[in-house]
Tab-separated table of C-alpha atoms in Angstrom:
chain	number	residue	atom	x	y	z
A	3	UNK	CA	216.816	233.024	164.014
A	4	UNK	CA	215.951	229.886	166.409
A	5	UNK	CA	219.563	227.964	166.945
A	6	UNK	CA	217.010	224.767	166.877
A	7	UNK	CA	216.483	222.367	164.146
A	8	UNK	CA	217.267	221.802	160.366
A	9	UNK	CA	217.578	225.282	158.738
A	10	UNK	CA	217.040	224.244	154.634
A	11	UNK	CA	215.655	220.902	153.244
A	12	UNK	CA	218.217	218.399	152.833
A	13	UNK	CA	217.609	214.233	150.831
A	14	UNK	CA	219.413	211.395	151.321
A	15	UNK	CA	221.871	211.389	148.807
A	16	UNK	CA	221.386	210.096	144.656
A	17	UNK	CA	224.599	207.983	143.167
A	18	UNK	CA	223.711	206.988	139.710
A	19	UNK	CA	225.970	205.139	137.316
A	20	UNK	CA	226.483	206.963	133.691
A	21	UNK	CA	225.690	205.150	130.354
A	22	UNK	CA	228.631	206.625	128.905
A	23	UNK	CA	231.386	203.367	127.943
A	24	UNK	CA	234.433	202.744	126.685
A	25	UNK	CA	236.854	205.015	128.705
A	26	UNK	CA	238.229	202.454	131.192
A	27	UNK	CA	236.054	203.210	134.013
A	28	UNK	CA	232.150	203.125	135.179
A	29	UNK	CA	231.492	206.724	135.611
A	30	UNK	CA	228.944	207.596	138.617
A	31	UNK	CA	227.525	210.789	139.575
A	32	UNK	CA	226.663	211.982	143.217
A	33	UNK	CA	223.590	213.712	141.724
A	34	UNK	CA	224.016	217.184	144.087
A	35	UNK	CA	222.021	219.970	141.525
A	36	UNK	CA	218.877	216.882	142.999
A	37	UNK	CA	218.948	218.407	146.808
A	38	UNK	CA	215.800	219.939	147.105
A	39	UNK	CA	216.032	223.843	147.899
A	40	UNK	CA	216.547	226.551	145.050
A	41	UNK	CA	217.216	224.666	142.708
A	42	UNK	CA	219.941	222.177	144.703
A	43	UNK	CA	223.773	222.208	144.278
A	44	UNK	CA	226.875	221.242	147.026
A	45	UNK	CA	225.678	225.121	148.342
A	46	UNK	CA	222.655	224.127	149.694
A	47	UNK	CA	224.724	222.072	151.872
A	48	UNK	CA	227.176	224.892	152.848
A	49	UNK	CA	224.891	227.402	153.397
A	50	UNK	CA	223.254	224.868	155.830
A	51	UNK	CA	226.418	224.737	157.617
A	52	UNK	CA	226.393	228.624	157.733
A	53	UNK	CA	223.285	229.477	158.336
A	54	UNK	CA	223.264	226.788	161.287
A	55	UNK	CA	226.205	228.821	162.375
A	56	UNK	CA	224.861	232.175	162.547
A	57	UNK	CA	221.631	230.990	164.406
A	58	UNK	CA	224.058	229.559	167.055
A	59	UNK	CA	225.493	233.238	167.088
A	60	UNK	CA	222.472	234.500	167.371
A	61	UNK	CA	222.628	236.829	164.123
A	62	UNK	CA	219.282	238.583	162.518
A	63	UNK	CA	220.683	239.479	159.514
A	64	UNK	CA	223.502	237.878	156.645
A	65	UNK	CA	225.953	239.279	154.428
A	66	UNK	CA	227.771	237.725	151.524
A	67	UNK	CA	230.277	238.348	149.062
A	68	UNK	CA	230.183	236.663	145.589
A	69	UNK	CA	229.601	237.583	141.684
A	70	UNK	CA	226.900	237.389	139.334
A	71	UNK	CA	226.952	233.142	138.697
A	72	UNK	CA	227.730	232.920	142.779
A	73	UNK	CA	225.866	229.565	143.114
A	74	UNK	CA	226.043	230.568	147.059
A	75	UNK	CA	224.676	233.771	147.269
A	76	UNK	CA	221.407	232.209	145.084
A	77	UNK	CA	221.159	230.030	147.559
A	78	UNK	CA	221.785	232.404	150.245
A	79	UNK	CA	219.266	235.101	149.177
A	80	UNK	CA	216.857	232.460	148.735
A	81	UNK	CA	217.317	231.166	152.505
A	82	UNK	CA	216.734	234.219	154.061
A	83	UNK	CA	213.987	235.302	151.608
A	84	UNK	CA	212.544	231.586	153.390
A	85	UNK	CA	213.670	232.639	156.798
A	86	UNK	CA	212.737	236.701	156.715
A	87	UNK	CA	215.600	237.601	156.906
A	88	UNK	CA	217.644	240.718	155.408
A	89	UNK	CA	220.504	239.976	153.412
A	90	UNK	CA	223.209	241.755	151.191
A	91	UNK	CA	225.128	240.383	148.903
A	92	UNK	CA	228.165	242.304	147.850
A	93	UNK	CA	229.002	241.345	143.940
A	94	UNK	CA	232.083	242.058	142.353
A	95	UNK	CA	232.844	242.843	138.618
A	96	UNK	CA	234.638	240.217	136.679
A	97	UNK	CA	238.007	240.737	136.497
A	98	UNK	CA	237.528	242.816	133.117
A	99	UNK	CA	235.312	244.473	134.739
A	100	UNK	CA	231.996	243.416	133.278
A	101	UNK	CA	229.293	242.161	135.033
A	102	UNK	CA	227.208	238.965	133.839
A	103	UNK	CA	223.752	238.814	133.496
A	104	UNK	CA	222.568	235.680	134.815
A	105	UNK	CA	219.712	233.609	135.747
A	106	UNK	CA	221.443	233.854	139.468
A	107	UNK	CA	221.571	237.472	139.580
A	108	UNK	CA	218.162	237.731	138.379
A	109	UNK	CA	216.793	235.143	141.385
A	110	UNK	CA	218.622	236.798	143.609
A	111	UNK	CA	217.084	240.120	143.061
A	112	UNK	CA	214.002	238.925	142.861
A	113	UNK	CA	214.938	236.969	146.655
A	114	UNK	CA	214.877	240.317	147.822
A	115	UNK	CA	218.266	240.541	148.602
A	116	UNK	CA	220.546	243.627	148.701
A	117	UNK	CA	222.789	243.643	145.811
A	118	UNK	CA	226.048	246.348	146.385
A	119	UNK	CA	228.915	245.960	143.529
A	120	UNK	CA	232.157	246.371	143.634
A	121	UNK	CA	235.325	245.887	142.078
A	122	UNK	CA	237.653	242.817	143.362
A	123	UNK	CA	239.867	245.542	144.807
A	124	UNK	CA	238.918	247.532	147.611
A	125	UNK	CA	236.361	245.013	149.179
A	126	UNK	CA	237.629	245.412	152.393
A	127	UNK	CA	236.391	248.526	153.080
A	128	UNK	CA	233.250	247.870	151.479
A	129	UNK	CA	232.822	244.782	153.698
A	130	UNK	CA	233.345	247.102	155.901
A	131	UNK	CA	230.665	249.416	155.106
A	132	UNK	CA	228.119	246.752	155.172
A	133	UNK	CA	228.652	245.758	158.449
A	134	UNK	CA	228.353	249.168	159.755
A	135	UNK	CA	225.199	249.410	157.497
A	136	UNK	CA	223.688	246.136	159.144
A	137	UNK	CA	223.719	247.272	162.932
A	138	UNK	CA	223.118	251.123	162.420
A	139	UNK	CA	219.636	249.296	161.172
A	140	UNK	CA	219.763	247.350	164.626
A	141	UNK	CA	220.676	244.048	162.693
A	142	UNK	CA	223.441	241.625	164.260
A	143	UNK	CA	225.373	240.922	160.801
A	144	UNK	CA	226.857	237.651	160.277
A	145	UNK	CA	229.546	237.525	157.286
A	146	UNK	CA	229.737	234.374	155.632
A	147	UNK	CA	233.441	235.102	155.426
A	148	UNK	CA	234.385	236.220	159.077
A	149	UNK	CA	235.977	239.492	159.412
A	150	UNK	CA	236.204	242.214	156.892
A	151	UNK	CA	239.320	240.827	155.683
A	152	UNK	CA	237.610	237.532	154.814
A	153	UNK	CA	239.819	235.237	157.271
A	154	UNK	CA	237.696	233.400	160.038
A	155	UNK	CA	234.835	230.635	159.423
A	156	UNK	CA	236.712	228.595	157.452
A	157	UNK	CA	235.790	225.310	159.448
A	158	UNK	CA	232.290	226.118	158.741
A	159	UNK	CA	230.806	225.371	154.955
A	160	UNK	CA	233.710	222.317	155.468
A	161	UNK	CA	231.076	220.101	157.758
A	162	UNK	CA	228.730	220.062	154.763
A	163	UNK	CA	230.735	217.472	152.607
A	164	UNK	CA	232.408	215.650	155.810
A	165	UNK	CA	228.659	215.001	156.798
A	166	UNK	CA	228.397	213.869	153.174
A	167	UNK	CA	231.010	211.876	153.104
A	168	UNK	CA	228.917	210.041	155.190
A	169	UNK	CA	226.452	209.017	152.751
A	170	UNK	CA	229.021	208.210	150.324
A	171	UNK	CA	230.193	205.866	152.672
A	172	UNK	CA	227.460	203.967	153.527
A	173	UNK	CA	225.818	204.136	149.927
A	174	UNK	CA	229.298	202.045	148.921
A	175	UNK	CA	228.684	199.676	151.923
A	176	UNK	CA	224.939	198.792	151.210
A	177	UNK	CA	226.262	197.990	147.287
A	178	UNK	CA	229.679	196.625	147.926
A	179	UNK	CA	231.270	198.925	145.604
A	180	UNK	CA	234.175	201.438	146.595
A	181	UNK	CA	234.816	204.514	144.474
A	182	UNK	CA	238.465	204.151	143.183
A	183	UNK	CA	238.516	208.071	142.723
A	184	UNK	CA	235.819	211.079	143.910
A	185	UNK	CA	236.041	213.953	141.063
A	186	UNK	CA	234.700	217.255	141.640
A	187	UNK	CA	235.228	220.805	141.065
A	188	UNK	CA	237.080	222.477	142.507
A	189	UNK	CA	236.647	227.173	143.204
A	190	UNK	CA	236.452	228.031	146.646
A	191	UNK	CA	237.650	224.427	147.762
A	192	UNK	CA	235.669	223.827	150.451
A	193	UNK	CA	233.719	220.959	149.354
A	194	UNK	CA	236.995	218.858	148.544
A	195	UNK	CA	238.646	220.088	151.694
A	196	UNK	CA	234.748	218.534	153.450
A	197	UNK	CA	235.040	215.356	151.048
A	198	UNK	CA	238.860	214.944	152.197
A	199	UNK	CA	238.752	214.744	155.646
A	200	UNK	CA	235.052	212.925	155.674
A	201	UNK	CA	237.384	210.217	153.885
A	202	UNK	CA	240.233	210.479	156.472
A	203	UNK	CA	238.283	210.470	159.144
A	204	UNK	CA	235.784	207.180	158.060
A	205	UNK	CA	239.398	205.586	157.038
A	206	UNK	CA	237.952	204.788	153.798
A	207	UNK	CA	241.314	203.726	152.469
A	208	UNK	CA	242.377	203.896	148.510
A	209	UNK	CA	240.328	206.949	147.592
A	210	UNK	CA	240.966	209.197	145.557
A	211	UNK	CA	239.808	212.613	145.688
A	212	UNK	CA	240.537	214.940	142.237
A	213	UNK	CA	240.152	218.450	142.579
A	214	UNK	CA	240.028	219.731	138.662
A	215	UNK	CA	240.370	223.642	138.900
A	216	UNK	CA	237.809	226.033	137.521
A	217	UNK	CA	240.160	229.538	137.712
A	218	UNK	CA	243.550	228.813	139.911
A	219	UNK	CA	246.122	227.174	139.382
A	220	UNK	CA	246.978	224.436	141.016
A	221	UNK	CA	248.952	225.310	143.851
A	222	UNK	CA	247.067	228.280	144.298
A	223	UNK	CA	243.526	226.119	144.593
A	224	UNK	CA	245.389	223.226	146.457
A	225	UNK	CA	246.422	226.060	149.062
A	226	UNK	CA	242.357	227.503	149.425
A	227	UNK	CA	241.862	223.113	149.823
A	228	UNK	CA	244.231	223.268	152.496
A	229	UNK	CA	243.030	226.054	154.454
A	230	UNK	CA	239.445	225.165	154.988
A	231	UNK	CA	240.982	221.427	155.358
A	232	UNK	CA	242.923	222.563	158.574
A	233	UNK	CA	240.734	224.933	159.590
A	234	UNK	CA	238.674	222.046	160.106
A	235	UNK	CA	240.384	219.592	161.116
A	236	UNK	CA	242.981	221.393	163.254
A	237	UNK	CA	245.868	219.738	161.072
A	238	UNK	CA	247.509	220.281	158.046
A	239	UNK	CA	246.306	218.355	154.246
A	240	UNK	CA	248.287	214.719	154.414
A	241	UNK	CA	250.282	214.552	151.254
A	242	UNK	CA	248.837	212.178	148.598
A	243	UNK	CA	245.449	212.664	150.102
A	244	UNK	CA	243.635	215.284	147.152
A	245	UNK	CA	245.168	216.086	143.727
A	246	UNK	CA	244.538	219.271	141.869
A	247	UNK	CA	244.427	219.698	138.491
A	248	UNK	CA	244.161	222.942	136.146
A	249	UNK	CA	244.910	221.659	132.434
A	250	UNK	CA	241.377	223.251	131.758
A	251	UNK	CA	241.819	226.294	133.403
A	252	UNK	CA	242.235	228.223	130.655
A	253	UNK	CA	242.006	232.044	130.651
A	254	UNK	CA	240.104	231.636	133.682
A	255	UNK	CA	236.884	232.020	135.511
A	256	UNK	CA	233.825	231.561	133.716
A	257	UNK	CA	236.331	230.395	130.381
A	258	UNK	CA	235.242	227.629	128.835
A	259	UNK	CA	235.780	225.936	124.800
A	260	UNK	CA	233.815	223.857	122.419
A	261	UNK	CA	235.540	220.895	124.058
A	262	UNK	CA	233.490	221.614	127.317
A	263	UNK	CA	230.623	222.070	125.229
A	264	UNK	CA	230.836	218.845	123.990
A	265	UNK	CA	230.934	216.943	126.585
A	266	UNK	CA	228.062	218.809	128.217
A	267	UNK	CA	226.185	218.043	125.989
A	268	UNK	CA	227.459	214.099	125.919
A	269	UNK	CA	226.047	214.157	129.888
A	270	UNK	CA	223.050	214.892	128.956
A	271	UNK	CA	221.909	213.496	126.157
A	272	UNK	CA	223.623	209.958	127.034
A	273	UNK	CA	222.987	210.385	130.809
A	274	UNK	CA	220.009	212.810	131.126
A	275	UNK	CA	222.680	215.336	133.099
A	276	UNK	CA	223.053	218.859	132.410
A	277	UNK	CA	225.758	220.606	133.660
A	278	UNK	CA	226.963	224.668	134.028
A	279	UNK	CA	230.163	225.758	131.437
A	280	UNK	CA	231.224	227.514	134.909
A	281	UNK	CA	232.093	224.498	137.072
A	282	UNK	CA	231.039	221.555	136.495
A	283	UNK	CA	231.063	221.390	132.803
A	284	UNK	CA	235.054	222.200	133.278
A	285	UNK	CA	235.683	219.385	135.751
A	286	UNK	CA	233.469	216.889	133.938
A	287	UNK	CA	235.181	217.941	130.839
A	288	UNK	CA	238.559	217.241	132.548
A	289	UNK	CA	237.920	213.809	134.196
A	290	UNK	CA	237.184	212.705	130.892
A	291	UNK	CA	240.327	213.741	129.141
A	292	UNK	CA	242.270	212.183	131.946
A	293	UNK	CA	240.612	208.716	130.958
A	294	UNK	CA	240.324	209.159	127.569
A	295	UNK	CA	244.407	210.093	128.132
A	296	UNK	CA	244.789	206.681	130.043
A	297	UNK	CA	244.995	208.341	133.249
A	298	UNK	CA	244.275	205.787	135.864
A	299	UNK	CA	240.946	206.906	137.415
A	300	UNK	CA	240.371	203.195	138.893
A	301	UNK	CA	237.209	201.035	137.568
A	302	UNK	CA	234.553	203.497	139.803
A	303	UNK	CA	234.567	207.144	139.492
A	304	UNK	CA	232.405	209.371	141.235
A	305	UNK	CA	231.854	212.542	139.749
A	306	UNK	CA	229.909	214.616	142.663
A	307	UNK	CA	227.700	216.785	140.013
A	308	UNK	CA	227.759	220.229	142.484
A	309	UNK	CA	225.085	221.169	140.514
A	310	UNK	CA	224.124	224.790	139.363
A	311	UNK	CA	221.374	224.091	137.261
A	312	UNK	CA	220.625	227.945	136.814
A	313	UNK	CA	224.168	228.420	135.142
A	314	UNK	CA	223.641	225.536	132.960
A	315	UNK	CA	219.981	227.154	131.728
A	316	UNK	CA	222.213	230.300	131.160
A	317	UNK	CA	224.415	227.910	128.277
A	318	UNK	CA	221.948	226.051	127.022
A	319	UNK	CA	221.476	227.150	123.455
A	320	UNK	CA	225.143	226.707	123.204
A	321	UNK	CA	225.582	223.284	124.990
A	322	UNK	CA	222.699	221.821	122.748
A	323	UNK	CA	223.773	223.505	119.544
A	324	UNK	CA	221.193	225.567	119.007
A	325	UNK	CA	221.516	229.024	117.939
């Protein structure tokens, strides 16, 4: 891969108001689902940073880790197909041992990525075997999570939303609107760490970053945000910069209920916005519940729609009340 020039197509930020009313705040969407590559989503920006780093290191192949729902694996597999480089996805089963067949999983295979199944135990040995296989084929592999234990390169993806925060700040300045809270689904913590780093670097005073965990208890989720933030900035995550809520984790990753389906249907009906039931639908529901119960998120609340468009269509019949 050449180390020069852009890797994936990005676009200027799209921020639009919600038509939902009666909640005590004006809700806005940052429509990352509209980024112009591989059905969009925050993972386009993050994949762009990984590929940028891989280019700089002279890599000739890429290895990623993620399950069948993974938006990042979809985008990386698509990007590797675009760039003409080998891609391997190490794919764990869910906690109960099952494997979901999703649109993302179908696209990963369709883009030509090699899929190596594994369990969540013993991942390190699988990563080492795949790295060795790539090297034996004369490739210079790039594992997105660093070494085989998953440590290293934590700084790389954080740059994506440090940069994106510049777009948000410019949008606010141009329109004289200040977002009091920025709310988003919290999975790996990469995106929240980037937004926090950007807000701190740019001096965006008074902006509260609220991460709504989609899988982990709040203490563990915050630890992941802190890990990424510190790797990128070299400093600990300041108290009060990011708040993490785990009120809607339920049974964990992939869990959703009728109330979450109702609010995803509400967003689709009122705003023409598709929210998935793994990440954005859960987070959007949590934000609405905070507002419904009188929690003060300020006058203007920005919901970062981190995407997952294929995941929306995996559950579209449930979301829209079909059979």
